[in-house]
Coordinates of C-alpha atoms in Angstrom, one line a residue:
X151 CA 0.0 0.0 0.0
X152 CA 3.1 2.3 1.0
X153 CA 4.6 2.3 -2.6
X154 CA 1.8 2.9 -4.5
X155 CA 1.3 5.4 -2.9
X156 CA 4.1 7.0 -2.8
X157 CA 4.5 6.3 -6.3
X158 CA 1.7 8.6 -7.2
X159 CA 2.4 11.1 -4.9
X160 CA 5.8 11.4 -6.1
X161 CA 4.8 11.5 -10.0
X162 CA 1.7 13.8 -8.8
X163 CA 4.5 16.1 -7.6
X164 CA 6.3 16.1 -10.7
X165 CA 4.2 16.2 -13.3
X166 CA 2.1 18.9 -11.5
X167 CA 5.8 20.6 -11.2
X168 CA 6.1 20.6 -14.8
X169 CA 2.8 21.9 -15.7
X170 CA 3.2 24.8 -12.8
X171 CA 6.3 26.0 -14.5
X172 CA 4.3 25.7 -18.1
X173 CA 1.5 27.2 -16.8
X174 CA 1.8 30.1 -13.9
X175 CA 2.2 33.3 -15.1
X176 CA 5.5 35.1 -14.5
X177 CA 4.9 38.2 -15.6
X178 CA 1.4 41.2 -15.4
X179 CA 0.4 43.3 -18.4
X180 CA -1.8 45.7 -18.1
X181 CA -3.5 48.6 -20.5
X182 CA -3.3 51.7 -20.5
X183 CA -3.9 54.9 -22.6
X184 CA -3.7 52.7 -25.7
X185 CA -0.3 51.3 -24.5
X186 CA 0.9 48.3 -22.3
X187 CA 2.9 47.7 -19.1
X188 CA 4.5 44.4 -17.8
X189 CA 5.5 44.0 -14.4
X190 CA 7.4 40.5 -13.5
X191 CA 6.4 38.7 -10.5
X192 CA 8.9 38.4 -7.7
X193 CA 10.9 35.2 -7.8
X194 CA 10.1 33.9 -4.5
X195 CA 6.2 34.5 -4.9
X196 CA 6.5 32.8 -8.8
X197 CA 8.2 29.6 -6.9
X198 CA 5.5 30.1 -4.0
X199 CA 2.5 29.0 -6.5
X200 CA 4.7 26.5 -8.4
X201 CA 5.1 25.0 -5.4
X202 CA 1.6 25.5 -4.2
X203 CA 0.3 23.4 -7.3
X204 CA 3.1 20.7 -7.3
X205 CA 2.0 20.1 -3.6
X206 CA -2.1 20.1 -4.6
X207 CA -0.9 17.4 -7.2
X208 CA 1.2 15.5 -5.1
X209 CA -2.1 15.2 -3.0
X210 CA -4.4 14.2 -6.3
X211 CA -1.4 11.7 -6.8
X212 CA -1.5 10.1 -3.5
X213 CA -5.2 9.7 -3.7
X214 CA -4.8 8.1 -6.8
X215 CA -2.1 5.6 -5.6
X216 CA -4.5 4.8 -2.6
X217 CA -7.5 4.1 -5.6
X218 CA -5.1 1.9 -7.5
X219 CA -4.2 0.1 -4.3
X220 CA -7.8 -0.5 -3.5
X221 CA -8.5 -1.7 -7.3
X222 CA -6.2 -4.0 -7.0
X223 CA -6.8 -5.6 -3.7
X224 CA -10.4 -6.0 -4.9
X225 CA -9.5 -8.2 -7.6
X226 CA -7.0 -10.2 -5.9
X227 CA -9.4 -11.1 -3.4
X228 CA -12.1 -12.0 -6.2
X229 CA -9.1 -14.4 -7.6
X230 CA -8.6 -16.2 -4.5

């Protein structure tokens, strides 16, 4: 039960890691009088919500591990 769990919390982690650094926004543009301004987030608050989503993934992941183990503990009690 241990490793597949950890197994999916690990790989929830990462891929949600990957898809943080994809996916937040580093930088703010705004309008104004018909032109633009773009203001860069601070490096620790951009790491902050990478971090924030690897950690909500790492969660999904473990309940997913703890699914799988449950899956699979149905059918080998169905075999036996």
């Amino acid at each position: 039960m241990e490793k597949s769990i950890r197994k999916g919390s690990i790989y929830g982690f990462l891929i949600s890691l990957a898809l943080g650094i994809l996916l937040v926004d580093y930088k703010i543009t705004t309008g104004f009088n018909g032109g633009y301004t773009t203001e860069y987030v601070p490096v620790f608050e951009y790491i902050m919500s990478i971090l924030r989503y690897s950690v909500l993934g790492a969660l999904a992941g473990m309940v997913a591990g703890w699914g799988v183990f449950i899956k699979k503990k149905k059918v080998n009690e169905q075999n036996t």
